[in-house]
CSV table of C-alpha atoms in Angstrom, one decimal:
chain,number,residue,atom,x,y,z
A,239,THR,CA,22.1,-157.3,-7.9
A,240,LYS,CA,25.5,-158.3,-6.9
A,241,SER,CA,26.1,-161.4,-4.9
A,242,PHE,CA,29.3,-163.0,-3.8
A,243,ALA,CA,29.7,-166.7,-2.6
A,244,GLY,CA,26.0,-166.9,-2.3
A,245,THR,CA,26.0,-163.3,-0.1
A,246,ALA,CA,24.0,-160.3,-1.8
A,247,ALA,CA,26.5,-157.3,-1.5
A,248,VAL,CA,23.8,-155.2,-3.6
A,249,ARG,CA,20.3,-156.3,-3.6
A,250,ASN,CA,17.3,-155.0,-5.9
A,251,VAL,CA,18.7,-151.2,-5.4
A,252,THR,CA,17.0,-148.9,-8.3
A,253,VAL,CA,18.1,-145.4,-8.4
A,254,ASN,CA,18.5,-142.3,-10.2
A,255,LEU,CA,21.7,-140.4,-9.8
A,256,PRO,CA,21.3,-136.3,-11.1
A,257,ASP,CA,23.5,-135.4,-14.1
A,258,HIS,CA,25.7,-132.1,-13.5
A,259,ALA,CA,25.6,-132.9,-9.5
A,260,LEU,CA,27.9,-133.8,-6.5
A,261,SER,CA,26.1,-136.8,-5.0
A,262,PHE,CA,26.7,-139.0,-2.3
A,263,VAL,CA,26.7,-142.7,-1.5
A,264,LEU,CA,26.9,-143.2,2.1
A,265,GLY,CA,26.2,-146.7,4.2
A,266,GLU,CA,28.1,-148.3,6.9
A,267,ASN,CA,30.9,-150.5,6.2
A,268,GLY,CA,29.8,-153.5,3.9
A,269,ALA,CA,26.6,-151.9,2.7
A,270,GLY,CA,27.2,-152.5,-0.6
A,271,LYS,CA,28.7,-148.9,-1.6
A,272,SER,CA,31.9,-150.1,-3.5
A,273,THR,CA,30.1,-152.7,-5.3
A,274,LEU,CA,27.4,-150.8,-6.8
A,275,LEU,CA,29.7,-148.3,-8.0
A,276,LYS,CA,32.3,-150.8,-9.3
A,277,CYS,CA,29.2,-152.2,-11.5
A,278,VAL,CA,28.8,-148.4,-12.6
A,279,ALA,CA,32.3,-148.4,-13.7
A,280,GLY,CA,32.6,-151.4,-15.2
A,281,LEU,CA,34.7,-153.5,-12.9
A,282,LEU,CA,32.1,-155.5,-12.0
A,283,ARG,CA,29.2,-157.3,-13.7
A,284,PRO,CA,26.1,-157.4,-11.9
A,285,ASP,CA,23.9,-160.7,-11.6
A,286,HIS,CA,20.8,-159.0,-12.3
A,287,GLY,CA,19.2,-155.7,-13.2
A,288,ALA,CA,21.0,-153.0,-16.0
A,289,ILE,CA,22.6,-149.5,-15.8
A,290,ALA,CA,22.3,-147.0,-17.9
A,291,ILE,CA,24.8,-144.0,-18.1
A,292,GLU,CA,23.2,-140.7,-20.0
A,293,GLY,CA,20.9,-143.5,-21.5
A,294,ARG,CA,23.3,-145.5,-22.6
A,295,ALA,CA,23.5,-149.2,-20.7
A,296,LEU,CA,26.5,-150.8,-20.3
A,297,GLU,CA,26.7,-154.7,-21.9
A,298,ALA,CA,30.2,-155.5,-21.2
A,299,PHE,CA,30.6,-154.3,-17.9
A,300,THR,CA,34.5,-153.7,-18.4
A,301,PRO,CA,36.1,-150.6,-17.5
A,302,GLY,CA,37.0,-149.7,-21.2
A,303,GLU,CA,33.2,-149.6,-22.1
A,304,ALA,CA,32.6,-147.2,-19.0
A,305,MET,CA,35.0,-145.5,-19.9
A,306,ALA,CA,33.6,-144.7,-23.9
A,307,CYS,CA,30.3,-143.8,-21.7
A,308,GLY,CA,32.2,-141.4,-19.9
A,309,VAL,CA,32.8,-143.1,-16.6
A,310,ALA,CA,36.3,-142.8,-14.3
A,311,MET,CA,36.5,-144.2,-11.5
A,312,VAL,CA,38.9,-143.4,-8.6
A,313,ALA,CA,39.3,-146.4,-6.6
A,314,GLN,CA,40.1,-146.6,-2.5
A,315,HIS,CA,43.0,-148.4,-3.5
A,316,PHE,CA,45.2,-147.2,-6.4
A,317,THR,CA,45.5,-148.8,-9.9
A,318,LEU,CA,48.9,-147.2,-10.5
A,319,ILE,CA,52.1,-149.0,-11.8
A,320,ASP,CA,54.7,-148.3,-9.2
A,321,GLU,CA,57.7,-148.6,-11.9
A,322,LEU,CA,56.2,-146.1,-14.2
A,323,SER,CA,56.8,-142.5,-13.9
A,324,VAL,CA,53.7,-140.0,-12.9
A,325,ILE,CA,53.2,-138.9,-16.4
A,326,GLU,CA,53.4,-142.3,-17.9
A,327,ASN,CA,50.3,-143.3,-15.7
A,328,LEU,CA,48.7,-140.1,-16.5
A,329,VAL,CA,48.3,-140.9,-20.0
A,330,LEU,CA,48.8,-144.7,-20.5
A,331,GLY,CA,46.2,-145.9,-22.6
A,332,HIS,CA,45.4,-142.4,-23.9
A,333,GLU,CA,48.7,-141.5,-25.3
A,334,PRO,CA,48.9,-138.4,-27.2
A,335,ARG,CA,50.9,-139.4,-30.7
A,336,ARG,CA,52.6,-136.8,-33.1
A,337,PHE,CA,53.6,-138.4,-36.6
A,338,GLY,CA,52.8,-141.9,-35.5
A,339,THR,CA,54.9,-142.3,-32.4
A,340,LEU,CA,54.7,-140.6,-28.5
A,341,ASP,CA,54.5,-137.3,-28.3
A,342,TRP,CA,56.1,-136.8,-25.0
A,343,GLN,CA,56.4,-132.9,-25.3
A,344,GLY,CA,52.5,-132.8,-26.0
A,345,ALA,CA,51.8,-135.3,-23.1
A,346,LYS,CA,53.4,-132.9,-21.1
A,347,LEU,CA,51.6,-129.8,-22.2
A,348,SER,CA,47.9,-131.9,-22.0
A,349,VAL,CA,48.4,-133.5,-18.2
A,350,GLY,CA,49.7,-129.8,-16.9
A,351,LYS,CA,45.8,-128.6,-16.4
A,352,SER,CA,44.9,-132.0,-14.5
A,353,VAL,CA,48.2,-131.7,-12.5
A,354,ASP,CA,47.9,-128.0,-11.5
A,355,GLN,CA,43.8,-128.8,-10.5
A,356,VAL,CA,44.7,-131.6,-8.1
A,357,GLY,CA,48.0,-129.8,-6.6
A,358,LEU,CA,50.3,-132.4,-7.2
A,359,ARG,CA,53.9,-131.3,-6.2
A,360,VAL,CA,55.8,-134.0,-7.9
A,361,GLY,CA,57.7,-133.9,-10.8
A,362,LEU,CA,56.3,-135.5,-13.7
A,363,ASP,CA,59.2,-137.8,-14.0
A,364,ALA,CA,59.3,-139.3,-11.1
A,365,ARG,CA,58.5,-142.7,-10.1
A,366,VAL,CA,55.5,-143.8,-8.4
A,367,ALA,CA,57.2,-146.1,-6.3
A,368,THR,CA,58.4,-143.2,-4.7
A,369,LEU,CA,55.2,-141.0,-4.0
A,370,ASP,CA,53.0,-141.3,-0.7
A,371,VAL,CA,50.1,-141.9,-0.2
A,372,GLY,CA,48.6,-138.5,-0.5
A,373,ASP,CA,50.6,-137.9,-4.0
A,374,LYS,CA,49.0,-141.4,-5.2
A,375,GLN,CA,45.7,-140.0,-4.2
A,376,ARG,CA,46.2,-136.9,-6.1
A,377,LEU,CA,47.5,-138.8,-9.5
A,378,GLU,CA,44.4,-141.0,-9.5
A,379,ILE,CA,42.2,-138.1,-9.4
A,380,ALA,CA,44.2,-136.3,-12.0
A,381,ARG,CA,44.3,-139.2,-14.3
A,382,ALA,CA,40.4,-139.2,-14.2
A,383,LEU,CA,40.2,-135.6,-15.0
A,384,TYR,CA,42.9,-135.9,-17.6
A,385,ARG,CA,40.4,-138.9,-19.4
A,386,ASP,CA,38.0,-135.6,-19.3
A,387,ALA,CA,35.6,-138.1,-17.9
A,388,ARG,CA,32.0,-137.0,-17.5
A,389,VAL,CA,30.4,-138.9,-14.9
A,390,ILE,CA,33.9,-139.3,-12.4
A,391,VAL,CA,33.4,-141.6,-9.2
A,392,LEU,CA,35.4,-141.5,-6.1
A,393,ASP,CA,35.5,-144.0,-3.2
A,394,GLU,CA,37.1,-142.3,-0.2
A,395,PRO,CA,38.9,-139.1,-2.0
A,396,THR,CA,39.7,-137.5,1.0
A,397,ALA,CA,40.4,-140.2,3.2
A,398,VAL,CA,44.4,-138.8,2.9
A,399,LEU,CA,43.9,-135.3,2.6
A,400,THR,CA,43.9,-132.4,5.3
A,401,PRO,CA,40.5,-130.4,6.0
A,402,GLN,CA,42.2,-127.8,4.0
A,403,GLU,CA,43.6,-129.9,1.1
A,404,ALA,CA,39.9,-131.7,1.4
A,405,ASP,CA,38.1,-128.1,0.8
A,406,LYS,CA,40.7,-127.7,-2.2
A,407,LEU,CA,39.4,-131.1,-3.6
A,408,TYR,CA,35.8,-130.0,-3.4
A,409,GLU,CA,36.4,-126.5,-4.6
A,410,VAL,CA,37.7,-128.9,-8.1
A,411,LEU,CA,34.8,-131.0,-8.0
A,412,GLN,CA,32.3,-128.3,-7.9
A,413,ASP,CA,34.1,-126.3,-10.6
A,414,LEU,CA,33.6,-129.9,-12.3
A,415,VAL,CA,30.0,-129.7,-11.3
A,416,ALA,CA,29.5,-126.4,-12.8
A,417,ARG,CA,31.0,-127.3,-16.0
A,418,GLY,CA,28.5,-129.6,-16.8
A,419,ARG,CA,30.0,-133.1,-15.3
A,420,SER,CA,28.7,-135.3,-12.6
A,421,VAL,CA,30.8,-136.5,-9.7
A,422,ILE,CA,29.7,-139.6,-7.4
A,423,VAL,CA,31.6,-140.1,-4.1
A,424,VAL,CA,31.5,-142.2,-1.2
A,425,SER,CA,32.6,-141.1,2.0
A,426,HIS,CA,32.0,-141.5,5.8
A,427,LYS,CA,33.0,-137.6,6.5
A,428,LEU,CA,29.2,-136.8,6.9
A,429,ASP,CA,30.1,-133.2,7.5
A,430,GLU,CA,31.4,-133.0,3.8
A,431,VAL,CA,28.1,-134.4,2.8
A,432,VAL,CA,26.5,-131.5,4.2
A,433,ARG,CA,28.7,-128.9,3.2
A,434,TYR,CA,29.1,-129.9,-0.6
A,435,GLY,CA,26.6,-132.6,-1.7
A,436,SER,CA,23.4,-131.9,-4.0
A,437,SER,CA,22.1,-135.7,-3.0
A,438,ALA,CA,23.0,-138.4,-1.0
A,439,VAL,CA,21.3,-142.1,-1.4
A,440,ILE,CA,22.2,-144.3,1.7
A,441,LEU,CA,22.2,-147.9,1.4
A,442,ARG,CA,22.1,-150.4,4.1
A,443,ARG,CA,22.9,-154.2,4.0
A,444,GLY,CA,23.1,-154.0,0.5
A,445,GLU,CA,19.7,-152.3,-0.1
A,446,LEU,CA,18.5,-149.0,-0.8
A,447,VAL,CA,16.5,-147.2,2.4
A,448,LYS,CA,16.8,-143.5,1.3
A,449,THR,CA,17.8,-140.6,-0.9
A,450,PHE,CA,18.2,-137.1,0.2
A,451,ASP,CA,17.8,-134.4,-2.4
A,452,PHE,CA,19.5,-131.4,-0.6
A,453,SER,CA,18.0,-128.7,-3.1
A,454,GLU,CA,14.7,-129.8,-1.9
A,455,THR,CA,15.7,-130.3,2.1
A,456,ARG,CA,18.7,-129.8,3.7
A,457,ALA,CA,19.7,-132.7,6.0
A,458,SER,CA,22.0,-132.4,9.2
A,459,VAL,CA,24.8,-134.7,9.9
A,460,ASP,CA,22.4,-136.5,12.7
A,461,ASP,CA,20.1,-136.9,9.8
A,462,LEU,CA,22.3,-139.0,7.8
A,463,ALA,CA,23.9,-141.1,10.5
A,464,ALA,CA,20.1,-142.2,11.6
A,465,ALA,CA,19.7,-143.0,8.1
A,466,ILE,CA,22.5,-144.8,7.8
A,467,MET,CA,22.5,-146.9,11.0
A,468,GLY,CA,18.6,-147.1,11.1
A,469,GLU,CA,17.9,-145.7,14.4
A,470,PRO,CA,18.3,-142.0,15.6
A,471,ARG,CA,21.6,-141.1,16.3
A,472,SER,CA,23.4,-138.2,17.3
A,473,VAL,CA,27.4,-138.2,15.3
A,474,THR,CA,28.6,-135.9,18.0
A,475,SER,CA,27.6,-138.3,21.0
A,476,LEU,CA,30.2,-140.8,19.3
A,477,ASN,CA,33.1,-138.8,19.5
A,478,LYS,CA,33.8,-139.3,23.3
A,479,ALA,CA,35.2,-136.4,25.2
A,480,ARG,CA,39.0,-137.8,26.0
A,481,ARG,CA,39.2,-139.8,29.1
A,482,THR,CA,41.3,-138.6,32.0
A,483,ARG,CA,44.2,-140.9,32.5
A,484,SER,CA,47.2,-141.3,34.8
A,485,LEU,CA,50.7,-140.7,32.4
A,486,GLY,CA,53.7,-142.9,33.4
A,487,PRO,CA,57.5,-142.1,32.0
A,488,SER,CA,58.2,-141.8,28.6
A,489,VAL,CA,57.6,-145.0,26.6
A,490,LEU,CA,58.1,-144.3,23.2
A,491,ARG,CA,61.0,-141.8,22.5
A,492,LEU,CA,62.2,-140.4,19.0
A,493,LEU,CA,65.8,-138.2,19.4
A,494,GLY,CA,66.7,-136.1,16.2
A,495,VAL,CA,65.7,-139.1,13.8
A,496,GLN,CA,67.0,-138.4,10.4
A,497,VAL,CA,65.6,-140.7,7.5
A,498,PRO,CA,66.0,-139.7,3.7
A,499,PRO,CA,64.9,-138.0,1.7
A,500,ARG,CA,62.4,-136.1,3.8
A,501,LEU,CA,62.6,-136.7,7.6
A,502,GLN,CA,65.4,-134.2,8.9
A,503,ASP,CA,64.2,-133.8,12.6
A,504,ALA,CA,61.5,-136.3,14.6
A,505,THR,CA,62.2,-135.6,18.1
A,506,LEU,CA,59.4,-136.2,20.5
A,507,ASP,CA,58.3,-138.3,23.8
A,508,VAL,CA,55.2,-140.5,24.5
A,509,ARG,CA,54.7,-141.5,28.0
A,510,ALA,CA,53.0,-144.3,28.9
A,511,GLY,CA,49.2,-143.6,29.2
A,512,GLU,CA,49.1,-140.9,26.1
A,513,ILE,CA,47.8,-140.8,23.3
A,514,VAL,CA,49.4,-138.1,21.0
A,515,GLY,CA,48.3,-137.0,17.3
A,516,LEU,CA,50.6,-136.6,15.0
A,517,ALA,CA,49.2,-133.8,12.5
A,518,GLY,CA,50.7,-132.7,8.6
A,519,VAL,CA,50.5,-132.4,5.0
A,520,GLU,CA,51.5,-135.8,3.3
A,521,GLY,CA,55.0,-135.8,2.2
A,522,ASN,CA,56.9,-134.3,5.2
A,523,GLY,CA,58.0,-137.5,6.2
A,524,GLN,CA,55.6,-139.2,8.0
A,525,GLN,CA,56.0,-142.3,5.9
A,526,GLU,CA,59.7,-142.1,6.3
A,527,LEU,CA,58.9,-141.8,10.2
A,528,LEU,CA,56.7,-144.6,10.1
A,529,GLU,CA,58.7,-146.9,8.2
A,530,ALA,CA,61.6,-146.7,10.6
A,531,ILE,CA,60.0,-146.7,13.6
A,532,GLY,CA,58.8,-150.3,12.2
A,533,GLY,CA,62.0,-151.1,11.4
A,534,LEU,CA,61.1,-151.0,7.7
A,535,ARG,CA,64.0,-148.1,7.2
A,536,LYS,CA,67.3,-147.5,8.2
A,537,VAL,CA,67.9,-144.6,10.4
A,538,ALA,CA,70.6,-142.1,9.1
A,539,HIS,CA,70.9,-140.3,12.7
A,540,GLY,CA,68.9,-140.6,15.9
A,541,THR,CA,67.7,-143.2,17.9
A,542,ILE,CA,63.9,-144.7,18.5
A,543,ALA,CA,62.8,-146.7,20.9
A,544,PRO,CA,61.7,-149.3,21.8
A,545,SER,CA,61.9,-151.7,19.4
A,546,HIS,CA,58.8,-153.7,20.0
A,547,VAL,CA,56.1,-151.7,18.6
A,548,ALA,CA,52.5,-152.2,17.2
A,549,MET,CA,52.0,-150.7,14.0
A,550,VAL,CA,49.2,-149.8,11.8
A,551,TYR,CA,50.7,-148.7,8.8
A,552,GLY,CA,49.0,-146.3,6.1
A,553,ASP,CA,48.4,-148.7,3.0
A,554,ARG,CA,46.2,-151.6,4.2
A,555,HIS,CA,46.6,-153.1,0.9
A,556,ALA,CA,50.6,-152.7,0.2
A,557,GLU,CA,51.8,-152.9,4.0
A,558,GLY,CA,48.9,-154.3,6.4
A,559,LEU,CA,47.2,-157.6,5.0
A,560,VAL,CA,47.9,-160.5,2.6
A,561,LEU,CA,45.0,-160.2,0.6
A,562,ASP,CA,45.0,-163.7,-0.9
A,563,ALA,CA,45.1,-164.9,2.2
A,564,THR,CA,42.4,-165.9,5.0
A,565,VAL,CA,41.0,-163.5,7.7
A,566,GLU,CA,42.6,-165.8,10.0
A,567,ASP,CA,46.1,-166.4,8.6
A,568,ASN,CA,46.0,-162.5,8.7
A,569,LEU,CA,44.9,-161.8,12.2
A,570,LEU,CA,47.9,-164.3,13.2
A,571,LEU,CA,50.5,-164.0,10.8
A,572,GLY,CA,53.1,-163.1,12.9
A,573,ASN,CA,52.1,-164.3,16.2
A,574,LEU,CA,51.9,-167.9,15.4
A,575,GLN,CA,53.8,-169.5,18.0
A,576,ARG,CA,51.1,-169.0,21.0
A,577,SER,CA,49.3,-172.0,18.8
A,578,ALA,CA,52.4,-174.0,18.5
A,579,ARG,CA,52.7,-177.8,19.7
A,580,PHE,CA,55.9,-179.3,19.3
A,581,GLY,CA,56.7,-177.2,16.2
A,582,TRP,CA,53.1,-177.9,14.9
A,583,LEU,CA,50.5,-175.5,14.3
A,584,ASP,CA,47.1,-176.4,16.5
A,585,GLU,CA,44.7,-175.6,13.8
A,586,GLY,CA,41.4,-175.5,16.3
A,587,ASP,CA,43.5,-173.5,18.8
A,588,THR,CA,44.3,-171.0,15.8
A,589,ARG,CA,40.8,-171.2,14.4
A,590,MET,CA,39.4,-170.0,18.1
A,591,ARG,CA,41.8,-167.5,18.4
A,592,ALA,CA,41.0,-166.1,15.3
A,593,MET,CA,37.1,-166.2,15.7
A,594,VAL,CA,37.9,-164.3,19.2
A,595,LEU,CA,39.7,-161.8,17.5
A,596,ALA,CA,37.2,-161.2,14.7
A,597,GLU,CA,34.2,-161.0,16.9
A,598,ARG,CA,36.1,-158.2,19.1
A,599,ALA,CA,37.0,-156.0,16.1
A,600,GLN,CA,33.4,-156.5,14.8
A,601,LEU,CA,34.3,-157.8,11.5
A,602,VAL,CA,31.6,-158.4,9.1
A,603,PRO,CA,31.1,-161.1,7.7
A,604,LYS,CA,32.5,-162.9,10.8
A,605,ASP,CA,33.9,-165.8,8.6
A,606,VAL,CA,37.7,-166.3,9.4
A,607,THR,CA,38.1,-168.6,6.2
A,608,ALA,CA,37.3,-165.4,4.1
A,609,THR,CA,40.3,-164.3,2.0
A,610,ALA,CA,41.0,-160.7,2.8
A,611,CYS,CA,40.3,-159.7,-0.7
A,612,THR,CA,36.5,-160.0,-0.2
A,613,LEU,CA,35.8,-157.8,3.2
A,614,SER,CA,34.8,-154.0,2.7
A,615,GLY,CA,37.3,-151.7,2.9
A,616,GLY,CA,36.2,-150.2,6.4
A,617,ASN,CA,36.2,-154.2,7.1
A,618,GLN,CA,40.0,-154.7,6.2
A,619,GLN,CA,40.8,-151.8,8.0
A,620,LYS,CA,39.1,-153.1,11.2
A,621,LEU,CA,41.3,-156.0,10.5
A,622,VAL,CA,44.7,-154.6,10.3
A,623,VAL,CA,43.8,-152.5,13.6
A,624,ALA,CA,43.0,-155.8,15.7
A,625,LYS,CA,46.4,-157.0,14.7
A,626,ALA,CA,47.9,-154.0,16.3
A,627,LEU,CA,45.6,-154.1,19.4
A,628,GLU,CA,46.4,-158.2,19.5
A,629,ALA,CA,50.3,-157.1,19.8
A,630,VAL,CA,49.2,-154.7,22.8
A,631,ARG,CA,47.9,-157.5,24.4
A,632,GLN,CA,50.7,-159.7,24.1
A,633,GLY,CA,53.0,-157.3,25.6
A,634,ALA,CA,53.8,-154.2,22.7
A,635,LYS,CA,54.4,-151.3,25.3
A,636,ALA,CA,53.9,-148.6,22.6
A,637,MET,CA,51.5,-148.2,19.5
A,638,VAL,CA,52.0,-146.2,16.3
A,639,LEU,CA,49.0,-145.8,14.2
A,640,ALA,CA,48.6,-144.2,10.8
A,641,HIS,CA,44.9,-143.4,9.9
A,642,PRO,CA,43.1,-146.0,12.2
A,643,THR,CA,39.8,-145.1,11.0
A,644,ARG,CA,40.5,-144.6,7.6
A,645,GLY,CA,37.5,-145.7,5.2
A,646,VAL,CA,35.6,-146.8,8.4
A,647,ASP,CA,31.8,-145.6,9.3
A,648,VAL,CA,31.3,-143.6,12.7
A,649,GLU,CA,30.4,-146.2,14.6
A,650,ALA,CA,33.3,-148.6,13.9
A,651,ALA,CA,35.5,-145.4,14.4
A,652,ARG,CA,34.0,-145.1,17.6
A,653,ALA,CA,34.5,-148.7,18.5
A,654,ILE,CA,38.4,-148.5,17.4
A,655,TRP,CA,38.9,-145.5,19.6
A,656,SER,CA,37.7,-147.1,22.4
A,657,GLU,CA,40.1,-150.0,21.9
A,658,ILE,CA,42.6,-147.4,21.5
A,659,GLU,CA,41.7,-145.6,24.8
A,660,ILE,CA,41.6,-148.6,26.6
A,661,ALA,CA,44.8,-149.7,25.5
A,662,ALA,CA,46.3,-146.4,26.5
A,663,GLU,CA,44.3,-146.5,29.8
A,664,ALA,CA,46.5,-149.5,30.4
A,665,GLY,CA,49.9,-147.6,29.8
A,666,VAL,CA,50.7,-147.9,26.2
A,667,ALA,CA,52.1,-145.1,24.6
A,668,THR,CA,50.4,-144.1,21.5
A,669,LEU,CA,51.0,-142.5,18.3
A,670,VAL,CA,48.4,-141.4,15.9
A,671,MET,CA,49.0,-140.3,12.5
A,672,SER,CA,45.7,-138.8,11.0
A,673,ALA,CA,44.7,-136.6,8.1
A,674,ASP,CA,41.2,-136.3,10.3
A,675,LEU,CA,42.0,-133.2,12.7
A,676,ASN,CA,39.0,-133.4,14.6
A,677,GLU,CA,39.5,-136.9,15.0
A,678,LEU,CA,43.0,-136.3,16.8
A,679,ARG,CA,41.1,-133.1,18.3
A,680,ASP,CA,38.6,-135.3,20.3
A,681,HIS,CA,40.9,-138.1,21.2
A,682,CYS,CA,44.3,-137.1,21.5
A,683,ASP,CA,46.3,-135.4,24.9
A,684,ARG,CA,48.2,-133.2,22.4
A,685,ILE,CA,49.0,-132.7,18.5
A,686,ALA,CA,52.7,-133.0,17.3
A,687,VAL,CA,53.0,-131.0,14.2
A,688,ILE,CA,55.3,-132.1,11.4
A,689,ALA,CA,56.5,-129.9,8.7
A,690,LYS,CA,59.4,-129.8,6.2
A,691,GLY,CA,61.0,-133.2,7.5
A,692,ARG,CA,60.9,-132.2,11.1
A,693,ILE,CA,58.6,-132.4,14.1
A,694,VAL,CA,58.2,-128.3,15.0
A,695,GLY,CA,56.6,-128.8,18.4
A,696,SER,CA,53.5,-130.2,20.3
A,697,TYR,CA,50.4,-128.6,21.2
A,698,GLU,CA,47.3,-128.6,23.2
A,699,SER,CA,44.6,-130.4,21.3
A,700,THR,CA,42.1,-127.4,21.4
A,701,LEU,CA,44.4,-125.4,18.8
A,702,SER,CA,42.4,-124.2,15.7
A,703,ASP,CA,42.0,-125.7,12.7
A,704,GLU,CA,43.5,-122.4,11.3
A,705,ARG,CA,46.6,-122.5,13.9
A,706,LEU,CA,47.2,-126.2,13.3
A,707,GLY,CA,46.9,-125.7,9.3
A,708,ALA,CA,49.5,-123.2,9.1
A,709,LEU,CA,52.0,-124.6,11.3
A,710,MET,CA,51.2,-127.9,9.0
A,711,LEU,CA,52.0,-125.8,6.2
A,712,GLY,CA,55.5,-124.5,8.2
A,713,ALA,CA,54.1,-120.9,7.8
A,714,ALA,CA,53.8,-120.2,12.0
A,715,THR,CA,56.1,-121.5,14.7
């Protein structure tokens, strides 16, 4: 049991996760998944109860103690040091030494296998601050492998990966299981659970409600969704067909946009009422494009219009939220003028506006005085998207969203897409970057592909995974 401010995030959960298996922990946003596993990894101390790793009970509940028991956790949000290099982050705390000094040559040899397993494509001397989100995720996983953990806990590891990359990651994880390690994964992608899982644990409102042993009984995606939501539900019915919308003139216009070091040529028009997906392997210029549209980077060449665009960036912690500020402050930051009275803020008005936005975003809990860092990852994502949608209501005619449903459960993802489609029906031009090709296929009017720093074309959303994958890798035209 673990509570925060009198509210139980995990309540009397008793479960045995099997050795030498790939297990999943599932549940809606705020169900207690991350809290439970942070206790296993020594990041939190439970209020009541005990945790044992291979029969050895945790006592101090520190990451060092958990690591000594063979547990490593890859968090949903990165724990890397941006100013250090890739290799420094990998070996930090486990540095190879020779004759009493740091053995850099030995370090490079020892991390090579871990780096190769996760497909990290950057140099070992690269500064972590220069890495994109996908490479940072791979570095986190490589660090756990380098430390030779026997139990590896991964919180939403494929949220930033393409389907092809996710398949490669699960091949790595299955290989680790075959070699005697245990892997525990938090995921909202139920198709991954069915395809790769040995077992699954379902939490709801902090309580254990069901376990699945797939060696005894195979479960479908709908079976898992019903257990998570507490009622029979078809996941496919949540992915509504794309609505027919009347498209207007071009609103969001990119013409020959170049932003060093990766973005070489981005030319794309998004019309009023249109939703366009942008698919690509991380590190091909998406981050530069996103930051250029948002005004955070200078454009070396080309033009972007309009200048007022509602934005959701890829890293909600670094770019989307002030974690130590309240939900209310985060919702209204940048749009306080509506509550200004003669140069002063009307606190009653700000509180009312924040409560309306929190209700509309289906935030849990709905207490707008809570700090953003106390929300679950999924509810933090709802908060970030709610800010962008409010900017649209205040007049923005274009919206750019990077991974809008990353880390949210199926029902919340449906609600977010419903809001996006309502905005599109009102004439908003929307560009969505996502690693989930099924999501783009279900909701976008067309899909643009970015590869090797260039937008190589726009395609029908019915294009197959194989064709899209080849385009994303630059292997097709």
